[in-house]
Amino acid sequence: MTGVERDPQEILSEVFGYSEFRGEQEAIIRHVVAGGDAVVLMPTGGGKSLCYQIPAIAREGTGIVLSPLVALMHDQVMALRLAGVRAAALNSSLAPEERRAVEADYLNGELDVLYLAPEQLAVPGTVEFLKRGRVALFAIDEAHCVSQWGHDFRPDYLRLGGLATEWPDVPRIALTATATPETHREITERLFLGNARHFVSSFDRANIRYQIVPKQNVRAQLLAFIRGEHQGEAGIVYALSRKRVEQTAAALRDAGIDAVAYHAGLPADVRLDAQTRFLREDGVVVVATIAFGMGIDKPDVRFVAHIDLPKSVEGYYQETGRAGRDGAPSEAWLAYGLADVVQQRQFIDSGDGDQATRANQTRHLDHMLALCESVTCRRRYLLNYFGQFDAPENCGNCDVCLDPPRLWDATIPAQMLLSTVIRTQNERGRTYAAGQHIDVLRGVGSDRVSQMRLDELSTWGIGTDWSVAQWRGVVRHLVAVGLLEARGEWGVLWPSEAAKPVLRGEEQVLMREEVISRATSSRSSGGGSKRSAAAADLSAEQAEVFDRLRAWRAVEAKEQGVPGYVVFGDATLAALAVHQPTTDEGLLAISGIGQVKLERYGEAVLRVLAAE
């Protein structure tokens, strides 16, 4: 183990304040410390950061962390500095004198960790500059960005394969929380990690409850969801368009929810203010496009809601994974309807990609639709998608498992709908969007119906036994399973080849009944509380201590210009409230308090605990 200065266990305890490693952390860390390359697939909240931070501290030289998350580097650096780690970042936000100071610290061997954006390596002189110092390791965070067929491809990542040539003797560790087996292979090949050791953890986020509901009045549905289960708690709401983001944030504010908007079209200072408020204040809800969130290290996000359909299962998993990083009960909520399918198909058809790109995007969307329409465990579907096939059939923490859907044989209405679509094509020379076909089936007349002689079709009025909502559910299901296609801007319906066996009665169509969910929340459905989920099981006396600690933390964090969790996470505050230590030794026994934080905050914490 040439070049090793400190033992990983010692660093874990003294610097980060944890008594033991989690999962495969120790094996990964010791492998990299010994000079080995590694590919790490680990879910959000699984402790990926320590897998490169501890080796960077343990080995001689500076650990170079390549991350696309420039906007978050400041908080990442501050969190390490508060733990006593010599950390810095080089990015475009630095003033010239700040940049020179960081460069000098690196060249003088005075940094343990240096953050860089991947695009920095393309800047003339960067590689030469790094070679003038001593590199302990390269950590490639968000490594799935190298996948050209993935959901978040970034061309700058392709350049990172050159690290193997420029620094053949420096260990490299590539990490991601989102990778199918196909993406895993791409990471290995494109980053030239063929000799790396692979560490694949379970992708199961057991503390997250998954819920997917039919979209009706989505704004009212969202408000009811937040008020009913997450009042006063931090959350992220994702929407596809900037306009929808701003309208939804305004509607939530009007309803008394502390909500901010975030999208790439807002001025930089407005985006920064929204991100800062979300990270550093309690109970803020951010409504955002997917431009927000990658690398967000806020542990107490209690929910992630999607009011528009995500483009892929990978994107959905990554975005929902931003909830519950502290391990406390959290929720992933998605409202989805036929209009979402039409919109996503239109994005694909009108995009700039070639035929192969569009086919790949369609495949991603089809998998997402299959998840939404699934009548089996959501968690099992997700884990199977990522190549993990050992999940139980019932997870006990998704809408399907908590409230198993009643299935009904929708073969006859499916045949009615398919026949109507085919007859409008064959007998009237055109087809229509879902609403017009539903009107035909339910016998609803109009001037347009008369003009097009749709009331003369043999399927006119044969579907009056089913409501409009039920028929929309049938349309949505048939589109999701590929029996119908929704084409163009208006989502006109076309039958696929796969519809023929259904029309001939050779295949059955089973659908879930659209009923109001009977599932009860695992958390309070009352007015909610601003107290963290980490403190849910505290006694009244302990809860009072927890609230005092939180108030102290808020002041401390504001003075230092960092998020509260950088000082101490809620789990650490809850442990302090339970054990209420009275000595420095007692504080060191609390998970999350290391030697540096003891020296920095110990005296103040003991005063708060003593209610002085």
mmCIF file of N, CA and C in Angstrom, residues 357-466:
data_model
loop_
_atom_site.group_PDB
_atom_site.id
_atom_site.type_symbol
_atom_site.label_atom_id
_atom_site.label_comp_id
_atom_site.label_asym_id
_atom_site.label_seq_id
_atom_site.Cartn_x
_atom_site.Cartn_y
_atom_site.Cartn_z
ATOM 1 N N THR A 357 -31.619 7.171 -32.400
ATOM 2 C CA THR A 357 -31.860 7.929 -31.170
ATOM 3 C C THR A 357 -33.337 7.915 -30.810
ATOM 4 N N ARG A 358 -34.204 8.139 -31.808
ATOM 5 C CA ARG A 358 -35.649 8.139 -31.541
ATOM 6 C C ARG A 358 -36.118 6.759 -31.085
ATOM 7 N N ALA A 359 -35.557 5.724 -31.686
ATOM 8 C CA ALA A 359 -35.929 4.363 -31.276
ATOM 9 C C ALA A 359 -35.523 4.109 -29.831
ATOM 10 N N ASN A 360 -34.356 4.622 -29.441
ATOM 11 C CA ASN A 360 -33.896 4.453 -28.064
ATOM 12 C C ASN A 360 -34.785 5.223 -27.096
ATOM 13 N N GLN A 361 -35.159 6.456 -27.470
ATOM 14 C CA GLN A 361 -36.042 7.257 -26.623
ATOM 15 C C GLN A 361 -37.408 6.598 -26.480
ATOM 16 N N THR A 362 -37.903 6.020 -27.568
ATOM 17 C CA THR A 362 -39.190 5.320 -27.522
ATOM 18 C C THR A 362 -39.109 4.113 -26.594
ATOM 19 N N ARG A 363 -38.007 3.405 -26.655
ATOM 20 C CA ARG A 363 -37.827 2.239 -25.780
ATOM 21 C C ARG A 363 -37.829 2.662 -24.309
ATOM 22 N N HIS A 364 -37.132 3.755 -24.003
ATOM 23 C CA HIS A 364 -37.128 4.273 -22.630
ATOM 24 C C HIS A 364 -38.550 4.621 -22.180
ATOM 25 N N LEU A 365 -39.293 5.303 -23.059
ATOM 26 C CA LEU A 365 -40.657 5.706 -22.716
ATOM 27 C C LEU A 365 -41.552 4.490 -22.516
ATOM 28 N N ASP A 366 -41.407 3.485 -23.356
ATOM 29 C CA ASP A 366 -42.225 2.280 -23.227
ATOM 30 C C ASP A 366 -42.014 1.608 -21.870
ATOM 31 N N HIS A 367 -40.774 1.575 -21.410
ATOM 32 C CA HIS A 367 -40.500 0.990 -20.089
ATOM 33 C C HIS A 367 -41.158 1.819 -18.982
ATOM 34 N N MET A 368 -41.143 3.147 -19.147
ATOM 35 C CA MET A 368 -41.769 4.017 -18.150
ATOM 36 C C MET A 368 -43.277 3.797 -18.116
ATOM 37 N N LEU A 369 -43.893 3.665 -19.283
ATOM 38 C CA LEU A 369 -45.331 3.398 -19.351
ATOM 39 C C LEU A 369 -45.661 2.051 -18.722
ATOM 40 N N ALA A 370 -44.808 1.073 -18.950
ATOM 41 C CA ALA A 370 -45.043 -0.247 -18.366
ATOM 42 C C ALA A 370 -45.014 -0.181 -16.845
ATOM 43 N N LEU A 371 -44.123 0.637 -16.288
ATOM 44 C CA LEU A 371 -44.098 0.820 -14.834
ATOM 45 C C LEU A 371 -45.406 1.430 -14.346
ATOM 46 N N CYS A 372 -45.889 2.443 -15.059
ATOM 47 C CA CYS A 372 -47.125 3.116 -14.647
ATOM 48 C C CYS A 372 -48.330 2.186 -14.705
ATOM 49 N N GLU A 373 -48.384 1.336 -15.705
ATOM 50 C CA GLU A 373 -49.536 0.458 -15.892
ATOM 51 C C GLU A 373 -49.388 -0.883 -15.169
ATOM 52 N N SER A 374 -48.255 -1.102 -14.538
ATOM 53 C CA SER A 374 -47.995 -2.395 -13.901
ATOM 54 C C SER A 374 -49.025 -2.700 -12.813
ATOM 55 N N VAL A 375 -49.435 -3.958 -12.752
ATOM 56 C CA VAL A 375 -50.349 -4.398 -11.691
ATOM 57 C C VAL A 375 -49.585 -5.236 -10.670
ATOM 58 N N THR A 376 -48.253 -5.223 -10.766
ATOM 59 C CA THR A 376 -47.412 -5.901 -9.784
ATOM 60 C C THR A 376 -46.545 -4.863 -9.081
ATOM 61 N N CYS A 377 -45.804 -5.301 -8.095
ATOM 62 C CA CYS A 377 -45.016 -4.424 -7.222
ATOM 63 C C CYS A 377 -44.150 -3.437 -8.009
ATOM 64 N N ARG A 378 -44.293 -2.140 -7.684
ATOM 65 C CA ARG A 378 -43.496 -1.100 -8.358
ATOM 66 C C ARG A 378 -42.001 -1.306 -8.077
ATOM 67 N N ARG A 379 -41.671 -1.591 -6.834
ATOM 68 C CA ARG A 379 -40.263 -1.741 -6.446
ATOM 69 C C ARG A 379 -39.623 -2.920 -7.184
ATOM 70 N N ARG A 380 -40.369 -4.018 -7.273
ATOM 71 C CA ARG A 380 -39.862 -5.194 -7.976
ATOM 72 C C ARG A 380 -39.596 -4.861 -9.446
ATOM 73 N N TYR A 381 -40.510 -4.092 -10.055
ATOM 74 C CA TYR A 381 -40.311 -3.696 -11.456
ATOM 75 C C TYR A 381 -39.026 -2.885 -11.585
ATOM 76 N N LEU A 382 -38.829 -1.896 -10.700
ATOM 77 C CA LEU A 382 -37.639 -1.049 -10.768
ATOM 78 C C LEU A 382 -36.364 -1.876 -10.620
ATOM 79 N N LEU A 383 -36.340 -2.752 -9.633
ATOM 80 C CA LEU A 383 -35.140 -3.545 -9.396
ATOM 81 C C LEU A 383 -34.863 -4.491 -10.563
ATOM 82 N N ASN A 384 -35.912 -5.096 -11.107
ATOM 83 C CA ASN A 384 -35.727 -5.957 -12.279
ATOM 84 C C ASN A 384 -35.163 -5.163 -13.454
ATOM 85 N N TYR A 385 -35.654 -3.937 -13.617
ATOM 86 C CA TYR A 385 -35.197 -3.090 -14.718
ATOM 87 C C TYR A 385 -33.691 -2.849 -14.632
ATOM 88 N N PHE A 386 -33.193 -2.706 -13.403
ATOM 89 C CA PHE A 386 -31.764 -2.466 -13.212
ATOM 90 C C PHE A 386 -30.971 -3.763 -13.050
ATOM 91 N N GLY A 387 -31.584 -4.873 -13.443
ATOM 92 C CA GLY A 387 -30.859 -6.135 -13.485
ATOM 93 C C GLY A 387 -30.754 -6.859 -12.168
ATOM 94 N N GLN A 388 -31.606 -6.501 -11.198
ATOM 95 C CA GLN A 388 -31.586 -7.155 -9.889
ATOM 96 C C GLN A 388 -32.900 -7.917 -9.718
ATOM 97 N N PHE A 389 -32.807 -9.241 -9.715
ATOM 98 C CA PHE A 389 -34.001 -10.079 -9.833
ATOM 99 C C PHE A 389 -34.343 -10.843 -8.554
ATOM 100 N N ASP A 390 -33.824 -10.399 -7.417
ATOM 101 C CA ASP A 390 -34.067 -11.132 -6.177
ATOM 102 C C ASP A 390 -35.066 -10.437 -5.258
ATOM 103 N N ALA A 391 -35.815 -9.468 -5.778
ATOM 104 C CA ALA A 391 -36.772 -8.739 -4.943
ATOM 105 C C ALA A 391 -37.994 -9.605 -4.655
ATOM 106 N N PRO A 392 -38.580 -9.478 -3.458
ATOM 107 C CA PRO A 392 -39.809 -10.220 -3.160
ATOM 108 C C PRO A 392 -40.962 -9.727 -4.020
ATOM 109 N N GLU A 393 -42.000 -10.543 -4.145
ATOM 110 C CA GLU A 393 -43.145 -10.157 -4.969
ATOM 111 C C GLU A 393 -43.951 -9.034 -4.329
ATOM 112 N N ASN A 394 -43.881 -8.911 -3.013
ATOM 113 C CA ASN A 394 -44.637 -7.883 -2.297
ATOM 114 C C ASN A 394 -43.676 -7.117 -1.405
ATOM 115 N N CYS A 395 -43.463 -5.829 -1.717
ATOM 116 C CA CYS A 395 -42.513 -5.033 -0.936
ATOM 117 C C CYS A 395 -43.154 -4.422 0.298
ATOM 118 N N GLY A 396 -44.490 -4.316 0.300
ATOM 119 C CA GLY A 396 -45.187 -3.731 1.437
ATOM 120 C C GLY A 396 -45.062 -2.233 1.535
ATOM 121 N N ASN A 397 -44.498 -1.579 0.506
ATOM 122 C CA ASN A 397 -44.305 -0.135 0.594
ATOM 123 C C ASN A 397 -44.443 0.546 -0.760
ATOM 124 N N CYS A 398 -45.410 0.080 -1.560
ATOM 125 C CA CYS A 398 -45.798 0.793 -2.776
ATOM 126 C C CYS A 398 -47.314 0.693 -2.883
ATOM 127 N N ASP A 399 -47.910 1.500 -3.750
ATOM 128 C CA ASP A 399 -49.368 1.525 -3.828
ATOM 129 C C ASP A 399 -49.946 0.179 -4.228
ATOM 130 N N VAL A 400 -49.253 -0.552 -5.095
ATOM 131 C CA VAL A 400 -49.765 -1.846 -5.549
ATOM 132 C C VAL A 400 -49.768 -2.860 -4.414
ATOM 133 N N CYS A 401 -48.687 -2.885 -3.634
ATOM 134 C CA CYS A 401 -48.596 -3.866 -2.550
ATOM 135 C C CYS A 401 -49.451 -3.469 -1.346
ATOM 136 N N LEU A 402 -49.559 -2.177 -1.076
ATOM 137 C CA LEU A 402 -50.387 -1.726 0.043
ATOM 138 C C LEU A 402 -51.870 -1.848 -0.273
ATOM 139 N N ASP A 403 -52.219 -1.689 -1.534
ATOM 140 C CA ASP A 403 -53.620 -1.731 -1.954
ATOM 141 C C ASP A 403 -53.697 -2.463 -3.293
ATOM 142 N N PRO A 404 -53.578 -3.793 -3.281
ATOM 143 C CA PRO A 404 -53.530 -4.544 -4.546
ATOM 144 C C PRO A 404 -54.699 -4.191 -5.457
ATOM 145 N N PRO A 405 -54.415 -3.842 -6.708
ATOM 146 C CA PRO A 405 -55.489 -3.414 -7.611
ATOM 147 C C PRO A 405 -56.408 -4.570 -7.976
ATOM 148 N N ARG A 406 -57.680 -4.240 -8.076
ATOM 149 C CA ARG A 406 -58.631 -5.216 -8.602
ATOM 150 C C ARG A 406 -58.539 -5.161 -10.122
ATOM 151 N N LEU A 407 -58.403 -6.316 -10.740
ATOM 152 C CA LEU A 407 -58.287 -6.383 -12.191
ATOM 153 C C LEU A 407 -59.638 -6.684 -12.816
ATOM 154 N N TRP A 408 -59.861 -6.144 -13.991
ATOM 155 C CA TRP A 408 -61.081 -6.476 -14.714
ATOM 156 C C TRP A 408 -60.726 -6.830 -16.150
ATOM 157 N N ASP A 409 -61.527 -7.679 -16.722
ATOM 158 C CA ASP A 409 -61.304 -8.125 -18.094
ATOM 159 C C ASP A 409 -61.794 -7.036 -19.039
ATOM 160 N N ALA A 410 -60.838 -6.306 -19.602
ATOM 161 C CA ALA A 410 -61.162 -5.180 -20.483
ATOM 162 C C ALA A 410 -61.078 -5.568 -21.951
ATOM 163 N N THR A 411 -61.147 -6.870 -22.242
ATOM 164 C CA THR A 411 -61.011 -7.315 -23.630
ATOM 165 C C THR A 411 -62.122 -6.750 -24.512
ATOM 166 N N ILE A 412 -63.370 -6.807 -24.027
ATOM 167 C CA ILE A 412 -64.496 -6.341 -24.847
ATOM 168 C C ILE A 412 -64.413 -4.838 -25.106
ATOM 169 N N PRO A 413 -64.249 -3.992 -24.064
ATOM 170 C CA PRO A 413 -64.106 -2.564 -24.380
ATOM 171 C C PRO A 413 -62.868 -2.270 -25.230
ATOM 172 N N ALA A 414 -61.800 -3.042 -25.053
ATOM 173 C CA ALA A 414 -60.620 -2.847 -25.901
ATOM 174 C C ALA A 414 -60.957 -3.137 -27.355
ATOM 175 N N GLN A 415 -61.716 -4.212 -27.592
ATOM 176 C CA GLN A 415 -62.134 -4.543 -28.960
ATOM 177 C C GLN A 415 -63.040 -3.453 -29.525
ATOM 178 N N MET A 416 -63.952 -2.927 -28.685
ATOM 179 C CA MET A 416 -64.839 -1.850 -29.134
ATOM 180 C C MET A 416 -64.033 -0.629 -29.573
ATOM 181 N N LEU A 417 -63.067 -0.248 -28.745
ATOM 182 C CA LEU A 417 -62.258 0.929 -29.046
ATOM 183 C C LEU A 417 -61.417 0.707 -30.301
ATOM 184 N N LEU A 418 -60.751 -0.428 -30.378
ATOM 185 C CA LEU A 418 -59.929 -0.719 -31.552
ATOM 186 C C LEU A 418 -60.768 -0.749 -32.824
ATOM 187 N N SER A 419 -61.968 -1.330 -32.730
ATOM 188 C CA SER A 419 -62.861 -1.377 -33.896
ATOM 189 C C SER A 419 -63.270 0.020 -34.325
ATOM 190 N N THR A 420 -63.542 0.882 -33.359
ATOM 191 C CA THR A 420 -63.937 2.255 -33.679
ATOM 192 C C THR A 420 -62.807 2.990 -34.389
ATOM 193 N N VAL A 421 -61.590 2.843 -33.881
ATOM 194 C CA VAL A 421 -60.438 3.497 -34.510
ATOM 195 C C VAL A 421 -60.267 3.002 -35.949
ATOM 196 N N ILE A 422 -60.363 1.705 -36.142
ATOM 197 C CA ILE A 422 -60.188 1.125 -37.482
ATOM 198 C C ILE A 422 -61.306 1.573 -38.420
ATOM 199 N N ARG A 423 -62.550 1.627 -37.918
ATOM 200 C CA ARG A 423 -63.679 2.010 -38.770
ATOM 201 C C ARG A 423 -63.606 3.481 -39.168
ATOM 202 N N THR A 424 -63.168 4.348 -38.261
ATOM 203 C CA THR A 424 -63.034 5.759 -38.658
ATOM 204 C C THR A 424 -61.965 5.903 -39.741
ATOM 205 N N GLN A 425 -60.933 5.098 -39.661
ATOM 206 C CA GLN A 425 -59.900 5.118 -40.701
ATOM 207 C C GLN A 425 -60.450 4.602 -42.032
ATOM 208 N N ASN A 426 -61.049 3.412 -41.979
ATOM 209 C CA ASN A 426 -61.449 2.728 -43.213
ATOM 210 C C ASN A 426 -62.691 3.334 -43.854
ATOM 211 N N GLU A 427 -63.650 3.768 -43.012
ATOM 212 C CA GLU A 427 -64.938 4.215 -43.540
ATOM 213 C C GLU A 427 -65.043 5.734 -43.653
ATOM 214 N N ARG A 428 -64.211 6.470 -42.906
ATOM 215 C CA ARG A 428 -64.279 7.929 -42.980
ATOM 216 C C ARG A 428 -62.964 8.535 -43.458
ATOM 217 N N GLY A 429 -61.970 7.694 -43.670
ATOM 218 C CA GLY A 429 -60.714 8.159 -44.257
ATOM 219 C C GLY A 429 -59.811 8.927 -43.325
ATOM 220 N N ARG A 430 -60.070 8.854 -42.049
ATOM 221 C CA ARG A 430 -59.209 9.552 -41.098
ATOM 222 C C ARG A 430 -59.427 8.976 -39.706
ATOM 223 N N THR A 431 -58.583 9.404 -38.775
ATOM 224 C CA THR A 431 -58.784 8.993 -37.386
ATOM 225 C C THR A 431 -58.721 10.229 -36.501
ATOM 226 N N TYR A 432 -59.016 10.036 -35.234
ATOM 227 C CA TYR A 432 -59.197 11.168 -34.323
ATOM 228 C C TYR A 432 -58.446 10.917 -33.022
ATOM 229 N N ALA A 433 -58.439 11.946 -32.185
ATOM 230 C CA ALA A 433 -57.870 11.802 -30.846
ATOM 231 C C ALA A 433 -58.844 11.017 -29.965
ATOM 232 N N ALA A 434 -58.414 10.737 -28.744
ATOM 233 C CA ALA A 434 -59.184 9.860 -27.860
ATOM 234 C C ALA A 434 -60.599 10.373 -27.612
ATOM 235 N N GLY A 435 -60.744 11.683 -27.388
ATOM 236 C CA GLY A 435 -62.051 12.225 -27.019
ATOM 237 C C GLY A 435 -63.128 11.959 -28.051
ATOM 238 N N GLN A 436 -62.775 12.095 -29.339
ATOM 239 C CA GLN A 436 -63.757 11.878 -30.402
ATOM 240 C C GLN A 436 -64.178 10.413 -30.468
ATOM 241 N N HIS A 437 -63.234 9.510 -30.297
ATOM 242 C CA HIS A 437 -63.574 8.087 -30.316
ATOM 243 C C HIS A 437 -64.450 7.709 -29.120
ATOM 244 N N ILE A 438 -64.170 8.315 -27.982
ATOM 245 C CA ILE A 438 -64.990 8.038 -26.796
ATOM 246 C C ILE A 438 -66.411 8.549 -27.007
ATOM 247 N N ASP A 439 -66.550 9.718 -27.645
ATOM 248 C CA ASP A 439 -67.893 10.237 -27.950
ATOM 249 C C ASP A 439 -68.655 9.273 -28.855
ATOM 250 N N VAL A 440 -67.970 8.693 -29.839
ATOM 251 C CA VAL A 440 -68.623 7.716 -30.723
ATOM 252 C C VAL A 440 -69.104 6.522 -29.909
ATOM 253 N N LEU A 441 -68.245 6.001 -29.077
ATOM 254 C CA LEU A 441 -68.591 4.817 -28.287
ATOM 255 C C LEU A 441 -69.737 5.092 -27.322
ATOM 256 N N ARG A 442 -69.804 6.312 -26.807
ATOM 257 C CA ARG A 442 -70.850 6.643 -25.831
ATOM 258 C C ARG A 442 -72.072 7.285 -26.490
ATOM 259 N N GLY A 443 -72.019 7.458 -27.824
ATOM 260 C CA GLY A 443 -73.167 7.997 -28.536
ATOM 261 C C GLY A 443 -73.440 9.452 -28.243
ATOM 262 N N VAL A 444 -72.405 10.242 -28.092
ATOM 263 C CA VAL A 444 -72.544 11.666 -27.784
ATOM 264 C C VAL A 444 -72.501 12.450 -29.096
ATOM 265 N N GLY A 445 -73.601 13.089 -29.448
ATOM 266 C CA GLY A 445 -73.692 13.788 -30.718
ATOM 267 C C GLY A 445 -73.157 15.203 -30.671
ATOM 268 N N SER A 446 -72.830 15.738 -31.859
ATOM 269 C CA SER A 446 -72.378 17.116 -32.012
ATOM 270 C C SER A 446 -72.440 17.451 -33.493
ATOM 271 N N ASP A 447 -72.291 18.732 -33.829
ATOM 272 C CA ASP A 447 -72.286 19.130 -35.235
ATOM 273 C C ASP A 447 -71.164 18.426 -35.992
ATOM 274 N N ARG A 448 -70.008 18.297 -35.353
ATOM 275 C CA ARG A 448 -68.865 17.642 -35.999
ATOM 276 C C ARG A 448 -69.179 16.171 -36.260
ATOM 277 N N VAL A 449 -69.824 15.524 -35.280
ATOM 278 C CA VAL A 449 -70.190 14.111 -35.437
ATOM 279 C C VAL A 449 -71.111 13.940 -36.641
ATOM 280 N N SER A 450 -72.108 14.831 -36.734
ATOM 281 C CA SER A 450 -73.060 14.741 -37.850
ATOM 282 C C SER A 450 -72.372 15.018 -39.177
ATOM 283 N N GLN A 451 -71.516 16.034 -39.182
ATOM 284 C CA GLN A 451 -70.822 16.413 -40.412
ATOM 285 C C GLN A 451 -69.969 15.263 -40.944
ATOM 286 N N MET A 452 -69.292 14.552 -40.038
ATOM 287 C CA MET A 452 -68.410 13.449 -40.438
ATOM 288 C C MET A 452 -69.156 12.118 -40.504
ATOM 289 N N ARG A 453 -70.484 12.156 -40.234
ATOM 290 C CA ARG A 453 -71.330 10.962 -40.248
ATOM 291 C C ARG A 453 -70.783 9.856 -39.337
ATOM 292 N N LEU A 454 -70.201 10.279 -38.205
ATOM 293 C CA LEU A 454 -69.674 9.296 -37.257
ATOM 294 C C LEU A 454 -70.796 8.548 -36.547
ATOM 295 N N ASP A 455 -71.991 9.176 -36.505
ATOM 296 C CA ASP A 455 -73.118 8.511 -35.842
ATOM 297 C C ASP A 455 -73.690 7.379 -36.689
ATOM 298 N N GLU A 456 -73.139 7.205 -37.901
ATOM 299 C CA GLU A 456 -73.571 6.094 -38.751
ATOM 300 C C GLU A 456 -72.652 4.874 -38.634
ATOM 301 N N LEU A 457 -71.562 5.016 -37.859
ATOM 302 C CA LEU A 457 -70.657 3.882 -37.665
ATOM 303 C C LEU A 457 -71.351 2.796 -36.850
ATOM 304 N N SER A 458 -70.993 1.544 -37.109
ATOM 305 C CA SER A 458 -71.643 0.434 -36.400
ATOM 306 C C SER A 458 -71.289 0.404 -34.919
ATOM 307 N N THR A 459 -70.211 1.109 -34.519
ATOM 308 C CA THR A 459 -69.829 1.123 -33.101
ATOM 309 C C THR A 459 -70.446 2.308 -32.355
ATOM 310 N N TRP A 460 -71.275 3.101 -33.049
ATOM 311 C CA TRP A 460 -71.908 4.266 -32.411
ATOM 312 C C TRP A 460 -72.762 3.817 -31.225
ATOM 313 N N GLY A 461 -72.438 4.379 -30.040
ATOM 314 C CA GLY A 461 -73.261 4.163 -28.854
ATOM 315 C C GLY A 461 -73.165 2.794 -28.217
ATOM 316 N N ILE A 462 -72.169 1.975 -28.602
ATOM 317 C CA ILE A 462 -72.110 0.625 -28.013
ATOM 318 C C ILE A 462 -71.369 0.605 -26.677
ATOM 319 N N GLY A 463 -70.828 1.763 -26.255
ATOM 320 C CA GLY A 463 -70.035 1.777 -25.022
ATOM 321 C C GLY A 463 -70.627 2.628 -23.924
ATOM 322 N N THR A 464 -71.956 2.741 -23.880
ATOM 323 C CA THR A 464 -72.585 3.603 -22.874
ATOM 324 C C THR A 464 -72.495 3.036 -21.461
ATOM 325 N N ASP A 465 -72.127 1.764 -21.328
ATOM 326 C CA ASP A 465 -72.019 1.172 -19.991
ATOM 327 C C ASP A 465 -70.776 1.643 -19.243
ATOM 328 N N TRP A 466 -69.877 2.317 -19.947
ATOM 329 C CA TRP A 466 -68.640 2.762 -19.303
ATOM 330 C C TRP A 466 -68.571 4.294 -19.315
#
